[in-house]
Every structure is written in C-alpha cells, then in structure tokens.
mmCIF file with all atom_site columns, C-alpha atoms in Angstrom:
data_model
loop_
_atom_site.group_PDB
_atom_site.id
_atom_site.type_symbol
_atom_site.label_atom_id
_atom_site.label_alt_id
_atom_site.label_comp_id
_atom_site.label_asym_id
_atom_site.label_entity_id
_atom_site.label_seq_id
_atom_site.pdbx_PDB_ins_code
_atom_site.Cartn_x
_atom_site.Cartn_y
_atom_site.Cartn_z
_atom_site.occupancy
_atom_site.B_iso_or_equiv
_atom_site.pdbx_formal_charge
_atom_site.auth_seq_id
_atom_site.auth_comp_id
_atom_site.auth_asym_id
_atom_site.auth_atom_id
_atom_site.pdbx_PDB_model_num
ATOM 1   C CA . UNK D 1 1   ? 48.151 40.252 122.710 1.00 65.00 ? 1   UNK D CA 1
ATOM 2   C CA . UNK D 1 2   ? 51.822 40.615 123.653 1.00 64.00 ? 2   UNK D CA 1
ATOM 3   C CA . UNK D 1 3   ? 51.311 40.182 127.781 1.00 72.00 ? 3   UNK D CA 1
ATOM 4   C CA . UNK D 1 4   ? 49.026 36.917 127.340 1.00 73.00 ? 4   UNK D CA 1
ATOM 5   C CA . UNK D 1 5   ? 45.464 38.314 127.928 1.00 87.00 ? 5   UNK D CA 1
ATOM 6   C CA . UNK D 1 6   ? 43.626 37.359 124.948 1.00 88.00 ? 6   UNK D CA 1
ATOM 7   C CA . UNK D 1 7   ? 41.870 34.599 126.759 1.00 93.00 ? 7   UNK D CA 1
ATOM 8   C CA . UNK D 1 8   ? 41.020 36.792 129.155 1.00 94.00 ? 8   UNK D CA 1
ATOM 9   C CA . UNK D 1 9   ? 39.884 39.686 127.059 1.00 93.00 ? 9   UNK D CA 1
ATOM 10  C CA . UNK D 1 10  ? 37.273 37.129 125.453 1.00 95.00 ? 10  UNK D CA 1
ATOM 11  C CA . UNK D 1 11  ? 36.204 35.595 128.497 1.00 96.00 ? 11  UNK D CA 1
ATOM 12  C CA . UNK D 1 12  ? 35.302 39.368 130.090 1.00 96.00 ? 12  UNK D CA 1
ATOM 13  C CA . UNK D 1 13  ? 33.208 40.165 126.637 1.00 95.00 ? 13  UNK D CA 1
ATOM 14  C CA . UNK D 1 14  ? 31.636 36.803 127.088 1.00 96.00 ? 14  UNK D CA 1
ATOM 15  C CA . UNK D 1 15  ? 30.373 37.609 130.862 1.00 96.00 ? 15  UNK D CA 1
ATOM 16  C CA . UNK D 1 16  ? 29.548 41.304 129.807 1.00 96.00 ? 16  UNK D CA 1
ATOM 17  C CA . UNK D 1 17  ? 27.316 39.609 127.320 1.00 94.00 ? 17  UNK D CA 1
ATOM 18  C CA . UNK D 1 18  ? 26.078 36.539 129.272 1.00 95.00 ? 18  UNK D CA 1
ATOM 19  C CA . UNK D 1 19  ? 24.947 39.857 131.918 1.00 95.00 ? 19  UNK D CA 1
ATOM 20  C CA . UNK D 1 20  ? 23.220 42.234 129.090 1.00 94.00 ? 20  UNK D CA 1
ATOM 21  C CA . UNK D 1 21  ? 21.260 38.510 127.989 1.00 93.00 ? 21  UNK D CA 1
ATOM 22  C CA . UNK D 1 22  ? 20.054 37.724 131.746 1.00 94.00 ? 22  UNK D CA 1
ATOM 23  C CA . UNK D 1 23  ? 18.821 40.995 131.876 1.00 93.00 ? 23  UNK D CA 1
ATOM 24  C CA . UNK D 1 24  ? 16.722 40.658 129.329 1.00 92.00 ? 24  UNK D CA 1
ATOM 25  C CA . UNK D 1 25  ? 15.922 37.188 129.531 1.00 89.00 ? 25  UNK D CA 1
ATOM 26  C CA . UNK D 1 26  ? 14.411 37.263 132.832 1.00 88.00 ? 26  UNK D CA 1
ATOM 27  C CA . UNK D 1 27  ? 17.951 35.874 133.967 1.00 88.00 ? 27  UNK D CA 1
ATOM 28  C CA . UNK D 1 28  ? 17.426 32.890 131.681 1.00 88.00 ? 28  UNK D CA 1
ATOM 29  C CA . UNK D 1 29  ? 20.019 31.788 128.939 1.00 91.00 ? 29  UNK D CA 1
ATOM 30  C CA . UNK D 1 30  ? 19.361 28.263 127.423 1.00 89.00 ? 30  UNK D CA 1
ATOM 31  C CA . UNK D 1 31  ? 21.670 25.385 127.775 1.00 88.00 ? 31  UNK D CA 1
ATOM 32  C CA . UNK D 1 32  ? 21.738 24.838 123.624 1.00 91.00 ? 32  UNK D CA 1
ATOM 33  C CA . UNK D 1 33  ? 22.902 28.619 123.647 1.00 93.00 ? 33  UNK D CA 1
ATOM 34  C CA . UNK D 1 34  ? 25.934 27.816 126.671 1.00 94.00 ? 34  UNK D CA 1
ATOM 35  C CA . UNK D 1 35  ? 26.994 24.874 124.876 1.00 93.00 ? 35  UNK D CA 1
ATOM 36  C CA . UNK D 1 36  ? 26.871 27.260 121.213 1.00 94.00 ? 36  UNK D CA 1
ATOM 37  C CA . UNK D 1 37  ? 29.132 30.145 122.919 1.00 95.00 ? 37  UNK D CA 1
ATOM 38  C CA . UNK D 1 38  ? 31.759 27.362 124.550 1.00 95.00 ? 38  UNK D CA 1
ATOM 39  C CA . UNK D 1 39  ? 32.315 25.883 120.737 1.00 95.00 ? 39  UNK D CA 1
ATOM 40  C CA . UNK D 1 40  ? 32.437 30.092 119.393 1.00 94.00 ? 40  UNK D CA 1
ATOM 41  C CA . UNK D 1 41  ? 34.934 30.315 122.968 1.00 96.00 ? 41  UNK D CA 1
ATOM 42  C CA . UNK D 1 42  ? 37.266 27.626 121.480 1.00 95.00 ? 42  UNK D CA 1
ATOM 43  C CA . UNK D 1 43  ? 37.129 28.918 117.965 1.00 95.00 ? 43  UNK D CA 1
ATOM 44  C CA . UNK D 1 44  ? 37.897 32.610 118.710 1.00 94.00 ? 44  UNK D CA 1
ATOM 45  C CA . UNK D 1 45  ? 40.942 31.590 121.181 1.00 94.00 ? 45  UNK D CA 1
ATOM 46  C CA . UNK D 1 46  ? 42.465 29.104 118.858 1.00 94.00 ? 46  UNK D CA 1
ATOM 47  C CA . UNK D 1 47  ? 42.094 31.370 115.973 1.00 93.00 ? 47  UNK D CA 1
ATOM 48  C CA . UNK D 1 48  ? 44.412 34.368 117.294 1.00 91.00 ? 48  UNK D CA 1
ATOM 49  C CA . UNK D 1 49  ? 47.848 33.729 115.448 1.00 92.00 ? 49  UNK D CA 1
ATOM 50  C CA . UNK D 1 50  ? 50.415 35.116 117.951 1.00 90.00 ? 50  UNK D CA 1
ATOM 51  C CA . UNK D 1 51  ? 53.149 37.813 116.271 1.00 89.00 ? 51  UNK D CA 1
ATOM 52  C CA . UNK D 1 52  ? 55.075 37.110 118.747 1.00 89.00 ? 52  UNK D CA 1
ATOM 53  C CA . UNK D 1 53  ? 55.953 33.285 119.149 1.00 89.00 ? 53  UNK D CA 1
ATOM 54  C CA . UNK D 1 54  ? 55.572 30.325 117.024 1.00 93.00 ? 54  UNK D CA 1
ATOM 55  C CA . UNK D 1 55  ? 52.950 28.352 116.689 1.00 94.00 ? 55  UNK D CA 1
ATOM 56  C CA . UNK D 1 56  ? 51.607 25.425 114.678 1.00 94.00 ? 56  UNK D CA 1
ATOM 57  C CA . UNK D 1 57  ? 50.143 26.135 111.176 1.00 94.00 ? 57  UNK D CA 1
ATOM 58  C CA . UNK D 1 58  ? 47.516 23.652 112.092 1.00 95.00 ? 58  UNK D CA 1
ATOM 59  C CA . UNK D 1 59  ? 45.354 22.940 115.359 1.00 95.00 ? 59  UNK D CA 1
ATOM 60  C CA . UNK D 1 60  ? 42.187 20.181 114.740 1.00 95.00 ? 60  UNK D CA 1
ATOM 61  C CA . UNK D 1 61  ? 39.739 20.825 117.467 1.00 94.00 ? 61  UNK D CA 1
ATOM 62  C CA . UNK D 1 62  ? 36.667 18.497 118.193 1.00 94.00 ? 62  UNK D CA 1
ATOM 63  C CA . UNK D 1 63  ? 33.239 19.683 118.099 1.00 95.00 ? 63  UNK D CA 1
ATOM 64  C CA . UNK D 1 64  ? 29.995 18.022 118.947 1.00 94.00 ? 64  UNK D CA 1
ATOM 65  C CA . UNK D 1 65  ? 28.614 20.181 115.877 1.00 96.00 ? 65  UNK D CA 1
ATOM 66  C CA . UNK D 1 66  ? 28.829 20.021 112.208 1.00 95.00 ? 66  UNK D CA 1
ATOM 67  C CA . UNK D 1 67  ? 31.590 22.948 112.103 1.00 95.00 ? 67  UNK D CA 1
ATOM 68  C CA . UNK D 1 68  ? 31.985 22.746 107.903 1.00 94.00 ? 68  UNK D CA 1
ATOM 69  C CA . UNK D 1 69  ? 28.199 22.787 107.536 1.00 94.00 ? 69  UNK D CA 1
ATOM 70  C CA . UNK D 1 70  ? 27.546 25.614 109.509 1.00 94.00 ? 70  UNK D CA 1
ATOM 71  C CA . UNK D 1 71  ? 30.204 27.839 108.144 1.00 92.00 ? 71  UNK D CA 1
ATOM 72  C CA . UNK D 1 72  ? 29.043 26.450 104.403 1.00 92.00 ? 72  UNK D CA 1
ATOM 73  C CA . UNK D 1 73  ? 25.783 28.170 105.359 1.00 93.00 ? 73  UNK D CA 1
ATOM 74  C CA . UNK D 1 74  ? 28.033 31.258 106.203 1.00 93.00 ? 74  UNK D CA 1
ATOM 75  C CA . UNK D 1 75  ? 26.768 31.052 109.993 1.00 91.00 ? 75  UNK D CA 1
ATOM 76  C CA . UNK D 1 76  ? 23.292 31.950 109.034 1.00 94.00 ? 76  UNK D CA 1
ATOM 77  C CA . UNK D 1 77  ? 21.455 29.269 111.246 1.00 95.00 ? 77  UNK D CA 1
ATOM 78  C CA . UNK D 1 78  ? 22.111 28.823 115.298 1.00 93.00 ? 78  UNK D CA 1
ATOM 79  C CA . UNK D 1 79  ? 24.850 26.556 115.267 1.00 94.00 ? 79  UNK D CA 1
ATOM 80  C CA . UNK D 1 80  ? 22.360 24.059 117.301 1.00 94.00 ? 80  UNK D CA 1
ATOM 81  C CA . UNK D 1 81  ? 20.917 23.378 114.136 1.00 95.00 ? 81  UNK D CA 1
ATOM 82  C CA . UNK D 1 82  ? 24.293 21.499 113.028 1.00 96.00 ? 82  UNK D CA 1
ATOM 83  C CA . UNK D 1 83  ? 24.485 19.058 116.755 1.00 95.00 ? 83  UNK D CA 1
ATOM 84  C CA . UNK D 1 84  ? 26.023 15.483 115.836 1.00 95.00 ? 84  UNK D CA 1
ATOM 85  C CA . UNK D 1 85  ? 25.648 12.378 116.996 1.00 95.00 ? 85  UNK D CA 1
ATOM 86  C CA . UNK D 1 86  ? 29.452 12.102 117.470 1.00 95.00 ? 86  UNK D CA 1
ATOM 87  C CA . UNK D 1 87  ? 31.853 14.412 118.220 1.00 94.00 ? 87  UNK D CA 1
ATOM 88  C CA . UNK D 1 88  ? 33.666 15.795 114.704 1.00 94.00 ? 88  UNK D CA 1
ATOM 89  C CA . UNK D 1 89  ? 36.652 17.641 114.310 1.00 94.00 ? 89  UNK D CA 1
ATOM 90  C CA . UNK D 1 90  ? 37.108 20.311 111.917 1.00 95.00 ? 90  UNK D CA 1
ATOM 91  C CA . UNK D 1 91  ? 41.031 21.941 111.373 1.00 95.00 ? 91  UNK D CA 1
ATOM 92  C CA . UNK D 1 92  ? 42.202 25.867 111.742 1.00 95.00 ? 92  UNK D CA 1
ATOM 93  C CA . UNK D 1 93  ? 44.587 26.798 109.665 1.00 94.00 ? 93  UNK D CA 1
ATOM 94  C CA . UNK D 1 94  ? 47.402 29.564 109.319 1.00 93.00 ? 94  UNK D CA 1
ATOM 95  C CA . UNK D 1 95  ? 47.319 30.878 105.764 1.00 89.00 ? 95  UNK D CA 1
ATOM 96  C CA . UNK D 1 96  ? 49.868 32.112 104.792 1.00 86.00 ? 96  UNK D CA 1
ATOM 97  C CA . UNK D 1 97  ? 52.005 30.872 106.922 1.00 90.00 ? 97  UNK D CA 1
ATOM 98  C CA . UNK D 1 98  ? 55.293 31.766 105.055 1.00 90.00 ? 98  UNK D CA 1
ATOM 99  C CA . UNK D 1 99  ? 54.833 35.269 106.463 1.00 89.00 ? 99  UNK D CA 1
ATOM 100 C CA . UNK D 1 100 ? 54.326 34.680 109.584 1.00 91.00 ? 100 UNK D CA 1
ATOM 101 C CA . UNK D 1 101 ? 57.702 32.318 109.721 1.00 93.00 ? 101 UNK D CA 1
ATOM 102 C CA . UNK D 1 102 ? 59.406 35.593 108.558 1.00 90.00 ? 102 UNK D CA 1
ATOM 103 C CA . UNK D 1 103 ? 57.538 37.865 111.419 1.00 90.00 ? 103 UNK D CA 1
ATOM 104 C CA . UNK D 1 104 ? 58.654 35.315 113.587 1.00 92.00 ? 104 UNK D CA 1
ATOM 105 C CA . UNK D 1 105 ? 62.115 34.959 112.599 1.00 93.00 ? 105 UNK D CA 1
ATOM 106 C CA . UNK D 1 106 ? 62.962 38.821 112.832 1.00 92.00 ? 106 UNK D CA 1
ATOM 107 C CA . UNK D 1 107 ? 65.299 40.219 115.752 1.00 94.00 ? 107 UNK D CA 1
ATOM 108 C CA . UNK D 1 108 ? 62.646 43.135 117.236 1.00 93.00 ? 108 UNK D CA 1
ATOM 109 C CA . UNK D 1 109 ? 60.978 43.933 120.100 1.00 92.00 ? 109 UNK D CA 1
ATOM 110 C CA . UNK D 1 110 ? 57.439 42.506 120.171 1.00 89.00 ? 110 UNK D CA 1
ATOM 111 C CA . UNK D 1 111 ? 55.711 45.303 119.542 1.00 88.00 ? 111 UNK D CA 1
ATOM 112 C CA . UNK D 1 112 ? 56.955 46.186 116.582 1.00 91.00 ? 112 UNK D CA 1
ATOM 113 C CA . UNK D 1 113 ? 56.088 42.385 115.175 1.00 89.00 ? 113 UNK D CA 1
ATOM 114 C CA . UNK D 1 114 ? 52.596 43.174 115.804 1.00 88.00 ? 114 UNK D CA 1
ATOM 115 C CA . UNK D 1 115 ? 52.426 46.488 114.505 1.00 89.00 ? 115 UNK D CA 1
ATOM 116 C CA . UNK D 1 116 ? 54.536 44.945 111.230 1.00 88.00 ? 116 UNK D CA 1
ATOM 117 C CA . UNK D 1 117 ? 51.726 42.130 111.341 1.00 88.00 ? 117 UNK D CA 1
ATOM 118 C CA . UNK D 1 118 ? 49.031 44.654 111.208 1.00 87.00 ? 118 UNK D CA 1
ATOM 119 C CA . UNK D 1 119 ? 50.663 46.594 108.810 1.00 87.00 ? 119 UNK D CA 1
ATOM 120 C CA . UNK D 1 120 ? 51.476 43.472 105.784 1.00 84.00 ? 120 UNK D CA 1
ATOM 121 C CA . UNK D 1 121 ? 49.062 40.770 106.992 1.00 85.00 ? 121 UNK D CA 1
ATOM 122 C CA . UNK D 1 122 ? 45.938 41.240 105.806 1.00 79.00 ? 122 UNK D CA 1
ATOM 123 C CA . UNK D 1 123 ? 42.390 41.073 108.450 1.00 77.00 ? 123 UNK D CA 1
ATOM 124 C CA . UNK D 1 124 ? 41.365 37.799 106.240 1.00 72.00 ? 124 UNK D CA 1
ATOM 125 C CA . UNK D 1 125 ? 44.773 36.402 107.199 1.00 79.00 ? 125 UNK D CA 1
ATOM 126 C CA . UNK D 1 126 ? 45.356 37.149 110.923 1.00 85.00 ? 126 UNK D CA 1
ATOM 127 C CA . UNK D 1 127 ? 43.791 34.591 112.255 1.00 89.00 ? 127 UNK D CA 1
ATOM 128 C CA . UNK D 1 128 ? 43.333 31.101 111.512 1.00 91.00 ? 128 UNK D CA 1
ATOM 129 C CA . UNK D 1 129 ? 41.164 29.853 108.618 1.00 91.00 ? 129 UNK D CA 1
ATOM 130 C CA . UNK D 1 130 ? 38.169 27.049 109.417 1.00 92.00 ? 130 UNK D CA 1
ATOM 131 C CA . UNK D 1 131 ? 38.766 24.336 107.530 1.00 91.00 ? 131 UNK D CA 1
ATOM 132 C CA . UNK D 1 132 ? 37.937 20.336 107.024 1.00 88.00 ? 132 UNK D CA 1
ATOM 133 C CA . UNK D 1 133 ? 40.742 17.913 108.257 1.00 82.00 ? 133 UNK D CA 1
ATOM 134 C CA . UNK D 1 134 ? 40.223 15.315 105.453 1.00 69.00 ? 134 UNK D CA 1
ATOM 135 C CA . UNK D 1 135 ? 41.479 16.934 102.174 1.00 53.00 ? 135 UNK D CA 1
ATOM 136 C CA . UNK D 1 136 ? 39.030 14.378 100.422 1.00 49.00 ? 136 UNK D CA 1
ATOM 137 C CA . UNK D 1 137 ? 36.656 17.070 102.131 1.00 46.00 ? 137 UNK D CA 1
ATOM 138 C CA . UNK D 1 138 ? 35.839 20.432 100.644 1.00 46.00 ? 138 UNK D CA 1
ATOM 139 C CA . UNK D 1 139 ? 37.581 23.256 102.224 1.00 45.00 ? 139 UNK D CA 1
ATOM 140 C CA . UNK D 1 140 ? 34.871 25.880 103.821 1.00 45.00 ? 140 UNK D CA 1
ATOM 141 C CA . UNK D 1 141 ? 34.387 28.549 101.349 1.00 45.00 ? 141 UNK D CA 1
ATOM 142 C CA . UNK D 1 142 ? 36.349 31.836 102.407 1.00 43.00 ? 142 UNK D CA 1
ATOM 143 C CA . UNK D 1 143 ? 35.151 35.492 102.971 1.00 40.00 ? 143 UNK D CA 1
ATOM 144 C CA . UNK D 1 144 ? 36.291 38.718 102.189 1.00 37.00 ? 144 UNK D CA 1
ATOM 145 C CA . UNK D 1 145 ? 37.767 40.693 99.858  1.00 34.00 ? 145 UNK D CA 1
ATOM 146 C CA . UNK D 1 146 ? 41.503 39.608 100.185 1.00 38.00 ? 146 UNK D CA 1
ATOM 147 C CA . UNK D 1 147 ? 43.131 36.255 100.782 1.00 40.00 ? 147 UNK D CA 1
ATOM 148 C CA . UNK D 1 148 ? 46.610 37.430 100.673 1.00 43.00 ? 148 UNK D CA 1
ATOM 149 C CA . UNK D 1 149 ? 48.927 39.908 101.916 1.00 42.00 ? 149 UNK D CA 1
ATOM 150 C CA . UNK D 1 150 ? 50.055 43.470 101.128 1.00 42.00 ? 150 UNK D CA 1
ATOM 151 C CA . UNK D 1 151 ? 52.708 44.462 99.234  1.00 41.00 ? 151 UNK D CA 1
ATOM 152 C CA . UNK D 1 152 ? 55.370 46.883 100.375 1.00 40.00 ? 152 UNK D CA 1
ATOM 153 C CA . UNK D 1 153 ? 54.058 49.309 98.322  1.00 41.00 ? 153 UNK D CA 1
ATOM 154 C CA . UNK D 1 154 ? 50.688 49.148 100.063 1.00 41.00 ? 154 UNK D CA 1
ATOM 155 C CA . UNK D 1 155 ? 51.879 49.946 103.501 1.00 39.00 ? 155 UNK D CA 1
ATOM 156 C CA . UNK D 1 156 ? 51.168 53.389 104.811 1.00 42.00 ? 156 UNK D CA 1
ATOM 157 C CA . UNK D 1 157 ? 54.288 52.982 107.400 1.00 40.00 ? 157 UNK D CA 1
ATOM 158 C CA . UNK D 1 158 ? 57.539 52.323 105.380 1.00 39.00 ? 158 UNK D CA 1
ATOM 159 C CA . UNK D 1 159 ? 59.391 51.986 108.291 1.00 46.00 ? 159 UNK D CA 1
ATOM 160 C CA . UNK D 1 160 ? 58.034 48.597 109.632 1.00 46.00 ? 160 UNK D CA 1
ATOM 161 C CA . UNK D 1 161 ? 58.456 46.997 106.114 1.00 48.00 ? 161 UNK D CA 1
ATOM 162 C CA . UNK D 1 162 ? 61.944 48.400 104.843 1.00 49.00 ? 162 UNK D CA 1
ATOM 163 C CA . UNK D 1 163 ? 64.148 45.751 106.901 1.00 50.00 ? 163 UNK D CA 1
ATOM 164 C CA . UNK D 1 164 ? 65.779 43.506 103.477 1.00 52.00 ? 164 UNK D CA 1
ATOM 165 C CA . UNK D 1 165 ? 62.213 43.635 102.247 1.00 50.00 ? 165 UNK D CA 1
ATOM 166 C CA . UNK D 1 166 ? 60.395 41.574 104.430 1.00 48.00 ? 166 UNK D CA 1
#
C-alpha cells in the first residue's frame, strides 16, 4: 500500500485469473465478462482509502451499468444483467471520514498509520462505501456486522492508539 503498488497488485490477480479462465475455457473469455471485470477493476482501485495521504471523501465514477441496482441485489446476478442505455454514475464514499483526517494528520512514519488504520478502522470502513450521487436516491444498503470504528478499549495493540487518544 505504502510504495504505490496496489494497482499493480490487482492487475497481477486479474491476469492470474484471466490465465486459470482460458485454461478452462478453451482460451475463451466473453467480451460481456471483459467489460464486467474493467467496471469490478475501477471499483476495487478507487475503493482503497490510502493511510498514508489525503484523499477526497468522495470520487463519482461512470459506469455503463446500473451500479445501485446491482449492489441492491447484493451482487447476486452478473453485473451484465444491469447494462444501460447511457452511461450512469454511481459515488464511493469514505465513511467515516473524521478518522481518517486524524490518521492523516498524525506526525509518524507510514507504517505505523497503516498498522494504526488496521488496528481502529474497522474492515466495513477501509475502503470506500458504493453509494448513489443524487441524495433524492436511496443509498445502497450496507453489509456487515459493523459500520463504525473501534474503541480504544477494543484494540489488542495499546501502543498504536495511546498518542492523546486518537
């Protein structure tokens, strides 16, 4: 995360998977399913909230599929099933974003702002949150067990939370 190879961390799982399909596809992978994995591409890459360096709480990204209604469905149909006419964009959103000003804001090495980040933010929170970019729309419904963060008391390492409480 901290050197800048997320992008190409995803990109190697997507060739090691695009290999293991040809294989067993007779080397064939349909164009619905390239076009699918480029829209999951852009999702999982804007998603990853850096520790490290600020970003914006929210990115809008265009998609030439129904983003809300596929995530309504909780991702059970291929998300060919949701193509549009016309290009739609859908938001990703920090939540939480207070805390991750404050991870931002501290004087450490970078590191220990992930290892801090692992340790308070929750998994539901560490990356961003798919979400409509009309409020008149409904947000997508969220999953998991937590929406929040931990407190103190919750972390297992003291050390990377005792700093003024933050």
């Amino acid at each position: 995360f901290e050197s800048g190879q997320f992008e190409a961390c995803v990109d190697e799982a997507i060739q090691t998977g695009l290999a293991l399909l040809r294989e067993r596809s007779d080397g064939e992978i349909p164009t619905d399913f390239l076009l699918e994995l480029e829209v999951v591409r852009t999702i999982v890459l804007a998603s990853f909230i850096p520790a490290h360096e600020t970003v914006a709480e929210t990115l809008t990204v265009d998609s030439e599929f129904d983003i809300m209604a596929w995530v309504a469905g909780n991702y059970a149909d291929r998300l060919s099933d949701f193509r549009l006419d016309e290009p739609q964009a859908f938001a990703l959103k920090i939540r939480g974003i207070d805390a991750y000003k404050e991870l931002w804001e501290r004087d450490e090495p970078v590191n220990e702002k992930y290892q801090r980040a692992f340790a308070v933010i929750t998994s539901a929170n560490r990356r961003r949150a798919i979400s409509s970019v009309s409020p008149a729309t409904a947000k997508a419904p969220l999953y998991g067990a937590s929406y929040g963060f931990r407190q103190d008391s919750q972390v297992e390492k003291p050390d990377l939370t005792a700093a003024d409480g933050k």
